PDB file of C-alpha atoms in Angstrom:
ATOM      1  CA  MET S1035       6.895 -33.845 -19.531  1.00 51.00           C
ATOM      2  CA  SER S1036       6.631 -37.459 -20.701  1.00 52.00           C
ATOM      3  CA  ASN S1037       3.638 -39.742 -19.901  1.00 56.00           C
ATOM      4  CA  ARG S1038       5.883 -41.705 -17.530  1.00 53.00           C
ATOM      5  CA  GLN S1039       6.948 -38.570 -15.707  1.00 55.00           C
ATOM      6  CA  ASN S1040       3.262 -37.431 -15.507  1.00 57.00           C
ATOM      7  CA  HIS S1041       2.414 -40.794 -13.941  1.00 53.00           C
ATOM      8  CA  CYS S1042       5.195 -40.521 -11.381  1.00 52.00           C
ATOM      9  CA  ALA S1043       4.239 -36.976 -10.488  1.00 56.00           C
ATOM     10  CA  LYS S1044       0.617 -37.957  -9.862  1.00 61.00           C
ATOM     11  CA  ASP S1045       1.761 -40.838  -7.664  1.00 72.00           C
ATOM     12  CA  LEU S1046       3.983 -38.581  -5.575  1.00 85.00           C
ATOM     13  CA  VAL S1047       1.958 -35.297  -5.450  1.00 91.00           C
ATOM     14  CA  ASP S1048      -1.721 -34.669  -5.106  1.00 94.00           C
ATOM     15  CA  ALA S1049      -1.729 -30.863  -5.276  1.00 97.00           C
ATOM     16  CA  VAL S1050       0.589 -27.845  -5.529  1.00 97.00           C
ATOM     17  CA  TYR S1051       0.343 -24.296  -4.277  1.00 97.00           C
ATOM     18  CA  ILE S1052       1.845 -21.957  -6.928  1.00 98.00           C
ATOM     19  CA  ALA S1053       2.935 -18.716  -5.254  1.00 95.00           C
ATOM     20  CA  LEU S1054       5.653 -17.849  -7.824  1.00 96.00           C
ATOM     21  CA  PRO S1055       5.979 -14.432  -9.497  1.00 96.00           C
ATOM     22  CA  ASN S1056       3.034 -13.672 -11.821  1.00 97.00           C
ATOM     23  CA  SER S1057       4.946 -14.412 -15.009  1.00 97.00           C
ATOM     24  CA  MET S1058       5.545 -18.041 -13.919  1.00 97.00           C
ATOM     25  CA  HIS S1059       1.968 -19.000 -12.993  1.00 98.00           C
ATOM     26  CA  ALA S1060       0.780 -20.283 -16.348  1.00 98.00           C
ATOM     27  CA  ASP S1061       3.828 -22.501 -17.096  1.00 98.00           C
ATOM     28  CA  PHE S1062       3.903 -24.299 -13.710  1.00 98.00           C
ATOM     29  CA  THR S1063       0.077 -24.641 -13.519  1.00 98.00           C
ATOM     30  CA  ILE S1064      -0.125 -26.176 -17.006  1.00 98.00           C
ATOM     31  CA  LYS S1065       2.687 -28.606 -16.148  1.00 97.00           C
ATOM     32  CA  ALA S1066       0.904 -29.570 -12.950  1.00 97.00           C
ATOM     33  CA  ALA S1067      -2.437 -30.003 -14.717  1.00 97.00           C
ATOM     34  CA  ASN S1068      -0.940 -32.097 -17.477  1.00 96.00           C
ATOM     35  CA  ALA S1069       0.410 -34.401 -14.776  1.00 95.00           C
ATOM     36  CA  GLY S1070      -3.042 -34.672 -13.203  1.00 96.00           C
ATOM     37  CA  VAL S1071      -1.941 -32.605 -10.199  1.00 97.00           C
ATOM     38  CA  HIS S1072      -4.444 -30.129  -8.651  1.00 98.00           C
ATOM     39  CA  ALA S1073      -3.249 -26.449  -8.502  1.00 98.00           C
ATOM     40  CA  LEU S1074      -4.022 -23.664  -6.069  1.00 98.00           C
ATOM     41  CA  VAL S1075      -2.636 -20.580  -7.844  1.00 98.00           C
ATOM     42  CA  GLU S1076      -1.948 -17.109  -6.441  1.00 98.00           C
ATOM     43  CA  LYS S1077      -3.702 -14.083  -7.878  1.00 97.00           C
ATOM     44  CA  PRO S1078      -3.614 -12.728 -10.416  1.00 98.00           C
ATOM     45  CA  LEU S1079      -4.102 -16.034 -12.072  1.00 98.00           C
ATOM     46  CA  ALA S1080      -1.816 -15.203 -14.965  1.00 98.00           C
ATOM     47  CA  THR S1081      -0.482 -12.270 -17.009  1.00 98.00           C
ATOM     48  CA  SER S1082      -2.882 -12.508 -19.948  1.00 98.00           C
ATOM     49  CA  VAL S1083      -6.326 -13.816 -20.982  1.00 97.00           C
ATOM     50  CA  ALA S1084      -4.618 -16.348 -23.278  1.00 98.00           C
ATOM     51  CA  GLU S1085      -2.554 -17.752 -20.393  1.00 98.00           C
ATOM     52  CA  CYS S1086      -5.603 -18.037 -18.061  1.00 98.00           C
ATOM     53  CA  GLU S1087      -7.605 -19.825 -20.780  1.00 98.00           C
ATOM     54  CA  ALA S1088      -4.704 -22.234 -21.400  1.00 98.00           C
ATOM     55  CA  MET S1089      -4.528 -23.005 -17.670  1.00 98.00           C
ATOM     56  CA  ILE S1090      -8.266 -23.616 -17.509  1.00 98.00           C
ATOM     57  CA  ALA S1091      -8.222 -25.824 -20.556  1.00 98.00           C
ATOM     58  CA  ALA S1092      -5.338 -27.884 -19.227  1.00 98.00           C
ATOM     59  CA  ALA S1093      -7.174 -28.477 -15.948  1.00 98.00           C
ATOM     60  CA  GLU S1094     -10.384 -29.446 -17.756  1.00 98.00           C
ATOM     61  CA  ARG S1095      -8.524 -31.954 -19.987  1.00 97.00           C
ATOM     62  CA  SER S1096      -6.851 -33.784 -17.121  1.00 97.00           C
ATOM     63  CA  GLY S1097      -9.626 -33.454 -14.569  1.00 97.00           C
ATOM     64  CA  ALA S1098      -7.310 -31.636 -12.130  1.00 97.00           C
ATOM     65  CA  LYS S1099      -8.844 -28.909 -10.050  1.00 98.00           C
ATOM     66  CA  LEU S1100      -7.748 -25.321 -10.570  1.00 98.00           C
ATOM     67  CA  MET S1101      -8.433 -22.761  -7.853  1.00 98.00           C
ATOM     68  CA  THR S1102      -7.428 -19.122  -7.619  1.00 98.00           C
ATOM     69  CA  ALA S1103      -6.018 -18.322  -4.160  1.00 98.00           C
ATOM     70  CA  TYR S1104      -8.529 -15.739  -2.874  1.00 97.00           C
ATOM     71  CA  ARG S1105      -7.784 -16.277   0.797  1.00 97.00           C
ATOM     72  CA  LEU S1106     -10.388 -13.789   1.982  1.00 98.00           C
ATOM     73  CA  HIS S1107     -13.183 -15.963   0.499  1.00 97.00           C
ATOM     74  CA  TYR S1108     -12.797 -18.243   3.466  1.00 97.00           C
ATOM     75  CA  GLU S1109     -12.360 -15.568   6.228  1.00 98.00           C
ATOM     76  CA  PRO S1110     -15.291 -15.052   8.568  1.00 97.00           C
ATOM     77  CA  GLY S1111     -15.402 -11.218   8.481  1.00 98.00           C
ATOM     78  CA  THR S1112     -15.326 -10.932   4.740  1.00 98.00           C
ATOM     79  CA  VAL S1113     -18.093 -13.456   4.312  1.00 98.00           C
ATOM     80  CA  GLU S1114     -20.259 -11.856   6.998  1.00 98.00           C
ATOM     81  CA  GLY S1115     -19.913  -8.477   5.360  1.00 98.00           C
ATOM     82  CA  LEU S1116     -21.181  -9.824   2.056  1.00 98.00           C
ATOM     83  CA  GLU S1117     -24.000 -11.643   3.888  1.00 97.00           C
ATOM     84  CA  ALA S1118     -25.062  -8.284   5.456  1.00 97.00           C
ATOM     85  CA  ILE S1119     -25.178  -6.692   2.031  1.00 98.00           C
ATOM     86  CA  ARG S1120     -27.251  -9.549   0.621  1.00 96.00           C
ATOM     87  CA  ARG S1121     -29.640  -9.312   3.529  1.00 97.00           C
ATOM     88  CA  GLY S1122     -30.287  -5.721   2.602  1.00 97.00           C
ATOM     89  CA  ASP S1123     -28.814  -4.235   5.737  1.00 97.00           C
ATOM     90  CA  ILE S1124     -27.659  -1.163   3.772  1.00 98.00           C
ATOM     91  CA  GLY S1125     -30.420  -1.159   1.187  1.00 97.00           C
ATOM     92  CA  ASP S1126     -29.294  -1.344  -2.435  1.00 98.00           C
ATOM     93  CA  PRO S1127     -25.435  -1.141  -2.618  1.00 98.00           C
ATOM     94  CA  ARG S1128     -24.611   1.796  -4.885  1.00 98.00           C
ATOM     95  CA  LEU S1129     -20.960   2.785  -4.238  1.00 98.00           C
ATOM     96  CA  PHE S1130     -17.730   0.993  -3.383  1.00 99.00           C
ATOM     97  CA  ILE S1131     -14.681   2.848  -2.233  1.00 98.00           C
ATOM     98  CA  SER S1132     -11.404   1.248  -1.213  1.00 98.00           C
ATOM     99  CA  VAL S1133      -7.764   1.919  -0.367  1.00 98.00           C
ATOM    100  CA  PHE S1134      -5.009  -0.650  -0.066  1.00 98.00           C
ATOM    101  CA  SER S1135      -1.485   0.741   0.434  1.00 98.00           C
ATOM    102  CA  PHE S1136       1.952   0.107   2.089  1.00 97.00           C
ATOM    103  CA  GLN S1137       5.561   0.910   1.565  1.00 97.00           C
ATOM    104  CA  SER S1138       7.197  -1.748  -0.638  1.00 95.00           C
ATOM    105  CA  ALA S1139      10.773  -2.826  -0.035  1.00 91.00           C
ATOM    106  CA  GLU S1140      13.107  -2.077  -2.956  1.00 89.00           C
ATOM    107  CA  SER S1141      14.090  -5.727  -3.292  1.00 86.00           C
ATOM    108  CA  ASN S1142      10.528  -6.964  -3.802  1.00 89.00           C
ATOM    109  CA  HIS S1143      10.029  -8.897  -7.017  1.00 88.00           C
ATOM    110  CA  ARG S1144       6.662  -7.237  -7.321  1.00 92.00           C
ATOM    111  CA  LEU S1145       8.523  -4.111  -8.470  1.00 94.00           C
ATOM    112  CA  LYS S1146       9.745  -5.951 -11.609  1.00 93.00           C
ATOM    113  CA  GLY S1147       8.054  -5.323 -14.903  1.00 91.00           C
ATOM    114  CA  GLU S1148       9.135  -8.693 -16.284  1.00 93.00           C
ATOM    115  CA  HIS S1149       6.927 -10.379 -13.736  1.00 93.00           C
ATOM    116  CA  TRP S1150       3.881  -8.112 -14.419  1.00 95.00           C
ATOM    117  CA  GLY S1151       4.451  -6.530 -11.109  1.00 94.00           C
ATOM    118  CA  GLY S1152       2.919  -3.419  -9.579  1.00 97.00           C
ATOM    119  CA  PRO S1153       0.345  -2.374  -6.971  1.00 98.00           C
ATOM    120  CA  LEU S1154      -2.596  -2.982  -9.324  1.00 98.00           C
ATOM    121  CA  GLN S1155      -1.735  -6.642  -9.783  1.00 97.00           C
ATOM    122  CA  ASP S1156      -0.538  -7.312  -6.244  1.00 97.00           C
ATOM    123  CA  ILE S1157      -3.018  -5.541  -3.985  1.00 98.00           C
ATOM    124  CA  GLY S1158      -5.487  -3.782  -6.380  1.00 98.00           C
ATOM    125  CA  VAL S1159      -6.796  -7.244  -7.213  1.00 98.00           C
ATOM    126  CA  TYR S1160      -8.169  -7.524  -3.666  1.00 98.00           C
ATOM    127  CA  CYS S1161     -10.112  -4.275  -4.140  1.00 98.00           C
ATOM    128  CA  LEU S1162     -11.351  -5.374  -7.553  1.00 98.00           C
ATOM    129  CA  ASN S1163     -12.456  -8.851  -6.357  1.00 98.00           C
ATOM    130  CA  ALA S1164     -14.251  -7.365  -3.325  1.00 98.00           C
ATOM    131  CA  ALA S1165     -16.165  -4.918  -5.569  1.00 98.00           C
ATOM    132  CA  ARG S1166     -17.282  -7.690  -7.910  1.00 98.00           C
ATOM    133  CA  HIS S1167     -18.623  -9.667  -4.935  1.00 97.00           C
ATOM    134  CA  VAL S1168     -20.187  -6.632  -3.277  1.00 98.00           C
ATOM    135  CA  PHE S1169     -22.233  -5.922  -6.476  1.00 97.00           C
ATOM    136  CA  SER S1170     -22.573  -9.590  -7.479  1.00 96.00           C
ATOM    137  CA  SER S1171     -21.786  -8.664 -11.029  1.00 96.00           C
ATOM    138  CA  GLU S1172     -18.945  -7.945 -13.485  1.00 97.00           C
ATOM    139  CA  PRO S1173     -17.681  -4.428 -14.298  1.00 98.00           C
ATOM    140  CA  TYR S1174     -18.059  -3.408 -17.928  1.00 97.00           C
ATOM    141  CA  GLU S1175     -15.999  -0.182 -18.169  1.00 98.00           C
ATOM    142  CA  ALA S1176     -12.784   1.115 -16.561  1.00 98.00           C
ATOM    143  CA  VAL S1177     -11.035   4.446 -16.255  1.00 98.00           C
ATOM    144  CA  ALA S1178      -7.690   4.865 -14.410  1.00 98.00           C
ATOM    145  CA  VAL S1179      -4.762   7.109 -13.631  1.00 98.00           C
ATOM    146  CA  GLY S1180      -1.412   6.291 -11.968  1.00 97.00           C
ATOM    147  CA  GLY S1181       2.100   7.609 -11.267  1.00 95.00           C
ATOM    148  CA  HIS S1182       5.654   6.375 -10.729  1.00 94.00           C
ATOM    149  CA  GLY S1183       6.327   7.981  -7.398  1.00 93.00           C
ATOM    150  CA  ASP S1184       7.928  11.292  -8.468  1.00 92.00           C
ATOM    151  CA  ASN S1185      11.157   9.624  -9.687  1.00 88.00           C
ATOM    152  CA  ASP S1186      11.370   7.211  -6.778  1.00 94.00           C
ATOM    153  CA  PRO S1187      13.869   4.619  -8.109  1.00 94.00           C
ATOM    154  CA  ARG S1188      11.718   1.794  -6.740  1.00 96.00           C
ATOM    155  CA  PHE S1189       9.144   2.511  -9.368  1.00 96.00           C
ATOM    156  CA  ALA S1190      11.232   2.674 -12.477  1.00 95.00           C
ATOM    157  CA  GLU S1191       9.496  -0.413 -13.935  1.00 95.00           C
ATOM    158  CA  VAL S1192       6.041  -0.343 -12.303  1.00 96.00           C
ATOM    159  CA  LYS S1193       3.631   2.257 -10.995  1.00 96.00           C
ATOM    160  CA  GLU S1194       3.803   3.461  -7.415  1.00 97.00           C
ATOM    161  CA  THR S1195       0.097   4.167  -7.251  1.00 98.00           C
ATOM    162  CA  ILE S1196      -2.941   3.450  -9.409  1.00 98.00           C
ATOM    163  CA  CYS S1197      -6.494   4.757  -8.997  1.00 98.00           C
ATOM    164  CA  ALA S1198      -9.270   3.002 -10.898  1.00 98.00           C
ATOM    165  CA  THR S1199     -12.972   3.614 -11.332  1.00 98.00           C
ATOM    166  CA  LEU S1200     -15.219   0.864 -12.620  1.00 98.00           C
ATOM    167  CA  LYS S1201     -18.835   0.931 -13.819  1.00 98.00           C
ATOM    168  CA  PHE S1202     -21.098  -2.030 -12.935  1.00 98.00           C
ATOM    169  CA  PRO S1203     -24.601  -2.915 -14.098  1.00 97.00           C
ATOM    170  CA  GLY S1204     -27.344  -0.751 -12.561  1.00 97.00           C
ATOM    171  CA  ASP S1205     -25.105   2.348 -12.657  1.00 98.00           C
ATOM    172  CA  ARG S1206     -23.135   1.176  -9.678  1.00 98.00           C
ATOM    173  CA  ILE S1207     -19.662   2.632  -9.260  1.00 98.00           C
ATOM    174  CA  ALA S1208     -16.507   1.262  -7.645  1.00 98.00           C
ATOM    175  CA  THR S1209     -13.360   3.320  -7.037  1.00 98.00           C
ATOM    176  CA  PHE S1210     -10.153   2.096  -5.481  1.00 98.00           C
ATOM    177  CA  VAL S1211      -6.553   3.173  -4.969  1.00 98.00           C
ATOM    178  CA  ALA S1212      -3.653   0.698  -4.636  1.00 98.00           C
ATOM    179  CA  SER S1213      -0.238   1.962  -3.750  1.00 98.00           C
ATOM    180  CA  PHE S1214       3.309   0.657  -2.901  1.00 98.00           C
ATOM    181  CA  GLY S1215       4.484   4.090  -1.762  1.00 97.00           C
ATOM    182  CA  ALA S1216       2.052   5.178   0.974  1.00 97.00           C
ATOM    183  CA  ALA S1217       1.425   4.463   4.609  1.00 98.00           C
ATOM    184  CA  PRO S1218      -0.192   1.119   5.436  1.00 98.00           C
ATOM    185  CA  LEU S1219      -4.023   1.136   5.011  1.00 98.00           C
ATOM    186  CA  ASP S1220      -6.458  -1.532   3.954  1.00 98.00           C
ATOM    187  CA  MET S1221     -10.139  -0.785   3.948  1.00 98.00           C
ATOM    188  CA  TYR S1222     -13.279  -0.753   1.819  1.00 98.00           C
ATOM    189  CA  ARG S1223     -16.592   0.909   2.290  1.00 98.00           C
ATOM    190  CA  VAL S1224     -19.920   0.124   0.627  1.00 98.00           C
ATOM    191  CA  ILE S1225     -22.548   2.860   0.498  1.00 98.00           C
ATOM    192  CA  GLY S1226     -26.038   1.742  -0.017  1.00 98.00           C
ATOM    193  CA  SER S1227     -29.420   3.422  -0.386  1.00 97.00           C
ATOM    194  CA  ARG S1228     -30.137   3.193   3.384  1.00 96.00           C
ATOM    195  CA  GLY S1229     -26.821   2.843   5.120  1.00 97.00           C
ATOM    196  CA  ASP S1230     -23.127   1.892   4.689  1.00 98.00           C
ATOM    197  CA  LEU S1231     -20.791  -0.859   5.632  1.00 98.00           C
ATOM    198  CA  GLU S1232     -17.031  -0.537   6.210  1.00 98.00           C
ATOM    199  CA  MET S1233     -14.418  -3.276   6.570  1.00 98.00           C
ATOM    200  CA  SER S1234     -11.302  -1.814   8.193  1.00 97.00           C
ATOM    201  CA  PRO S1235      -8.910  -3.640   8.319  1.00 97.00           C
ATOM    202  CA  GLY S1236     -10.299  -5.377   5.302  1.00 97.00           C
ATOM    203  CA  PHE S1237      -7.584  -7.152   3.298  1.00 98.00           C
ATOM    204  CA  ARG S1238      -4.361  -7.985   5.155  1.00 96.00           C
ATOM    205  CA  PHE S1239      -3.763 -11.398   6.742  1.00 95.00           C
ATOM    206  CA  GLU S1240      -1.704 -10.012   9.676  1.00 94.00           C
ATOM    207  CA  THR S1241      -4.731  -8.437  11.398  1.00 95.00           C
ATOM    208  CA  ALA S1242      -8.321  -9.405  12.186  1.00 96.00           C
ATOM    209  CA  THR S1243     -11.041  -7.876  10.044  1.00 98.00           C
ATOM    210  CA  ARG S1244     -13.446  -5.334  11.638  1.00 98.00           C
ATOM    211  CA  LEU S1245     -16.919  -4.414  10.387  1.00 98.00           C
ATOM    212  CA  ARG S1246     -18.681  -1.050  10.973  1.00 98.00           C
ATOM    213  CA  LEU S1247     -22.284  -0.924   9.947  1.00 98.00           C
ATOM    214  CA  THR S1248     -24.391   2.229   9.773  1.00 97.00           C
ATOM    215  CA  GLN S1249     -28.148   1.880   9.372  1.00 94.00           C
ATOM    216  CA  ASP S1250     -30.397   4.961   9.515  1.00 88.00           C
ATOM    217  CA  GLY S1251     -27.767   6.747  11.624  1.00 89.00           C
ATOM    218  CA  HIS S1252     -27.296   3.931  14.092  1.00 95.00           C
ATOM    219  CA  VAL S1253     -23.729   2.517  14.189  1.00 97.00           C
ATOM    220  CA  THR S1254     -22.725  -1.000  15.253  1.00 97.00           C
ATOM    221  CA  GLU S1255     -19.208  -2.432  15.216  1.00 97.00           C
ATOM    222  CA  ARG S1256     -18.041  -6.007  15.185  1.00 97.00           C
ATOM    223  CA  SER S1257     -14.590  -7.528  15.313  1.00 96.00           C
ATOM    224  CA  PHE S1258     -13.930 -10.980  14.017  1.00 97.00           C
ATOM    225  CA  PRO S1259     -11.453 -13.674  15.202  1.00 96.00           C
ATOM    226  CA  HIS S1260      -7.971 -13.407  13.757  1.00 97.00           C
ATOM    227  CA  VAL S1261      -7.628 -16.470  11.668  1.00 97.00           C
ATOM    228  CA  ASP S1262      -4.884 -17.865   9.425  1.00 96.00           C
ATOM    229  CA  HIS S1263      -6.071 -17.105   5.929  1.00 96.00           C
ATOM    230  CA  PHE S1264      -3.618 -19.474   4.209  1.00 95.00           C
ATOM    231  CA  SER S1265      -4.564 -22.471   6.331  1.00 95.00           C
ATOM    232  CA  GLY S1266      -8.190 -21.741   5.579  1.00 96.00           C
ATOM    233  CA  GLN S1267      -7.888 -21.605   1.837  1.00 97.00           C
ATOM    234  CA  VAL S1268      -5.725 -24.725   1.755  1.00 97.00           C
ATOM    235  CA  ALA S1269      -8.190 -26.601   3.968  1.00 97.00           C
ATOM    236  CA  TYR S1270     -11.042 -25.491   1.643  1.00 97.00           C
ATOM    237  CA  PHE S1271      -9.101 -26.650  -1.449  1.00 98.00           C
ATOM    238  CA  SER S1272      -8.312 -29.974   0.197  1.00 97.00           C
ATOM    239  CA  ASP S1273     -12.057 -30.471   0.927  1.00 97.00           C
ATOM    240  CA  CYS S1274     -12.798 -29.822  -2.774  1.00 97.00           C
ATOM    241  CA  ILE S1275     -10.248 -32.495  -3.764  1.00 97.00           C
ATOM    242  CA  LEU S1276     -11.363 -35.066  -1.207  1.00 97.00           C
ATOM    243  CA  GLN S1277     -15.073 -34.565  -1.937  1.00 97.00           C
ATOM    244  CA  ASP S1278     -14.518 -34.168  -5.706  1.00 97.00           C
ATOM    245  CA  LYS S1279     -16.280 -30.778  -5.815  1.00 96.00           C
ATOM    246  CA  PRO S1280     -15.381 -27.799  -7.977  1.00 95.00           C
ATOM    247  CA  PRO S1281     -13.782 -24.949  -6.012  1.00 96.00           C
ATOM    248  CA  GLU S1282     -15.807 -21.811  -5.643  1.00 94.00           C
ATOM    249  CA  ALA S1283     -12.886 -19.558  -6.844  1.00 96.00           C
ATOM    250  CA  ASP S1284     -12.048 -21.549  -9.952  1.00 96.00           C
ATOM    251  CA  GLY S1285      -9.994 -20.537 -12.963  1.00 97.00           C
ATOM    252  CA  ARG S1286     -12.832 -18.544 -14.495  1.00 96.00           C
ATOM    253  CA  GLU S1287     -13.097 -16.431 -11.377  1.00 96.00           C
ATOM    254  CA  GLY S1288      -9.398 -15.667 -11.722  1.00 97.00           C
ATOM    255  CA  LEU S1289      -9.775 -14.965 -15.450  1.00 97.00           C
ATOM    256  CA  ALA S1290     -12.531 -12.408 -14.851  1.00 97.00           C
ATOM    257  CA  ASP S1291     -10.230 -10.416 -12.546  1.00 97.00           C
ATOM    258  CA  VAL S1292      -7.399 -10.658 -15.126  1.00 98.00           C
ATOM    259  CA  ARG S1293      -9.707  -9.183 -17.824  1.00 97.00           C
ATOM    260  CA  ALA S1294     -10.525  -6.268 -15.585  1.00 98.00           C
ATOM    261  CA  LEU S1295      -6.898  -5.732 -14.448  1.00 98.00           C
ATOM    262  CA  LEU S1296      -5.742  -5.515 -18.135  1.00 98.00           C
ATOM    263  CA  ALA S1297      -8.526  -3.014 -18.859  1.00 98.00           C
ATOM    264  CA  ILE S1298      -7.480  -0.891 -15.918  1.00 98.00           C
ATOM    265  CA  GLU S1299      -3.914  -1.037 -16.989  1.00 98.00           C
ATOM    266  CA  ALA S1300      -4.815  -0.011 -20.484  1.00 98.00           C
ATOM    267  CA  ALA S1301      -6.951   2.846 -19.255  1.00 98.00           C
ATOM    268  CA  ALA S1302      -4.120   4.234 -17.135  1.00 98.00           C
ATOM    269  CA  ARG S1303      -1.624   3.842 -20.054  1.00 97.00           C
ATOM    270  CA  THR S1304      -3.818   5.483 -22.763  1.00 97.00           C
ATOM    271  CA  GLY S1305      -5.904   7.923 -20.713  1.00 97.00           C
ATOM    272  CA  ARG S1306      -9.040   6.473 -22.330  1.00 98.00           C
ATOM    273  CA  SER S1307     -11.859   4.476 -20.859  1.00 98.00           C
ATOM    274  CA  GLN S1308     -11.773   0.788 -21.643  1.00 98.00           C
ATOM    275  CA  ARG S1309     -14.540  -1.806 -22.125  1.00 98.00           C
ATOM    276  CA  ILE S1310     -14.350  -5.007 -20.103  1.00 97.00           C
ATOM    277  CA  GLU S1311     -15.780  -8.084 -21.756  1.00 91.00           C
ATOM    278  CA  SER S1312     -16.437 -10.730 -19.090  1.00 82.00           C
ATOM    279  CA  SER S1313     -19.089 -13.313 -18.982  1.00 79.00           C
ATOM    280  CA  PRO S1314     -20.625 -13.835 -15.544  1.00 76.00           C
ATOM    281  CA  SER S1315     -18.283 -16.030 -13.488  1.00 73.00           C
ATOM    282  CA  LEU S1316     -19.032 -15.195  -9.860  1.00 80.00           C
ATOM    283  CA  SER S1317     -20.177 -17.809  -7.398  1.00 80.00           C
ATOM    284  CA  GLN S1318     -21.694 -16.689  -4.140  1.00 84.00           C
ATOM    285  CA  LEU S1319     -19.436 -16.764  -1.084  1.00 91.00           C
ATOM    286  CA  SER S1320     -21.149 -18.659   1.700  1.00 90.00           C
ATOM    287  CA  PRO S1321     -20.559 -19.165   5.483  1.00 94.00           C
ATOM    288  CA  SER S1322     -20.206 -22.903   4.659  1.00 92.00           C
ATOM    289  CA  GLY S1323     -16.933 -21.966   2.904  1.00 94.00           C
ATOM    290  CA  VAL S1324     -15.394 -20.331   5.986  1.00 95.00           C
ATOM    291  CA  ARG S1325     -12.374 -22.197   7.498  1.00 95.00           C
ATOM    292  CA  ALA S1326     -11.094 -20.819  10.808  1.00 93.00           C
ATOM    293  CA  PHE S1327      -7.653 -21.768  11.969  1.00 94.00           C
ATOM    294  CA  PRO S1328      -5.525 -19.899  14.562  1.00 93.00           C
ATOM    295  CA  PRO S1329      -2.764 -17.657  13.183  1.00 91.00           C
ATOM    296  CA  VAL S1330       0.755 -19.153  12.814  1.00 84.00           C
ATOM    297  CA  GLU S1331       3.983 -17.312  13.288  1.00 75.00           C
ATOM    298  CA  ARG S1332       6.116 -19.290  10.860  1.00 69.00           C
ATOM    299  CA  ARG S1333       4.853 -20.116   7.363  1.00 60.00           C
ATOM    300  CA  LEU S1334       7.783 -21.340   5.327  1.00 56.00           C
ATOM    301  CA  VAL S1335      10.960 -23.063   6.419  1.00 47.00           C
ATOM    302  CA  PHE S1336      13.647 -23.544   3.805  1.00 39.00           C
TER     303      PHE S1336
END
């Protein structure tokens, strides 16, 4: 893109939301950043560490803001669950267990290998990101297994199901299953030294989150308002732009998840545990980041 085209783009567009297939994230984000246009990019941020680093570098050169689209970071139930863990409501969090599954339509582009599709990248990233924030640290080792759905033609290019186990500092363990070939379920459970916390539903945008807390045998449940996740994250990103503040879920947060996803993928492919080399990149989710908007029925009109 020429300098003149960059200037015109900046005059016409302040920010873009890149929700293209994974293989196209880097190209369009770098073009936007080079034009000085802020970019909100769907997860996973890109298909490789090199692509993520190039996106981050392009944004830093131009001063454009780069945010990874973790919609749950601005959802009230998710943030309250993390607040409860930080308060010590379940003691020391030791174990994280999660399942995210549904039946994928055969025509879904997420079943294409060329786009780095598959359940790990599409929905496993929610489980991974949740575990990182639950433990407030980065995983350093991964083991994984997966399968292609017993010859189901939908899964010729990607896995039907993947199961990963991650080691975190302090001998904390996270295990999750992501599947495109099982009945719908989205939940995670955190077991601590004195209690446990379960979010079920925990990930999908079509339903409200619900928290179940067990402390010393006493169970309390809390349902949260059903909010529009996409409106919330866009409003948060807009505030960052207008107030010239760095977004909480920046490019490095997205890069950390990509490093772990690649290690999980390699562990499943080789049958051997994989090291994960990630420098600390987490920022603490806060109630001040929550943005609550009522759900909408229509999202895109072409």
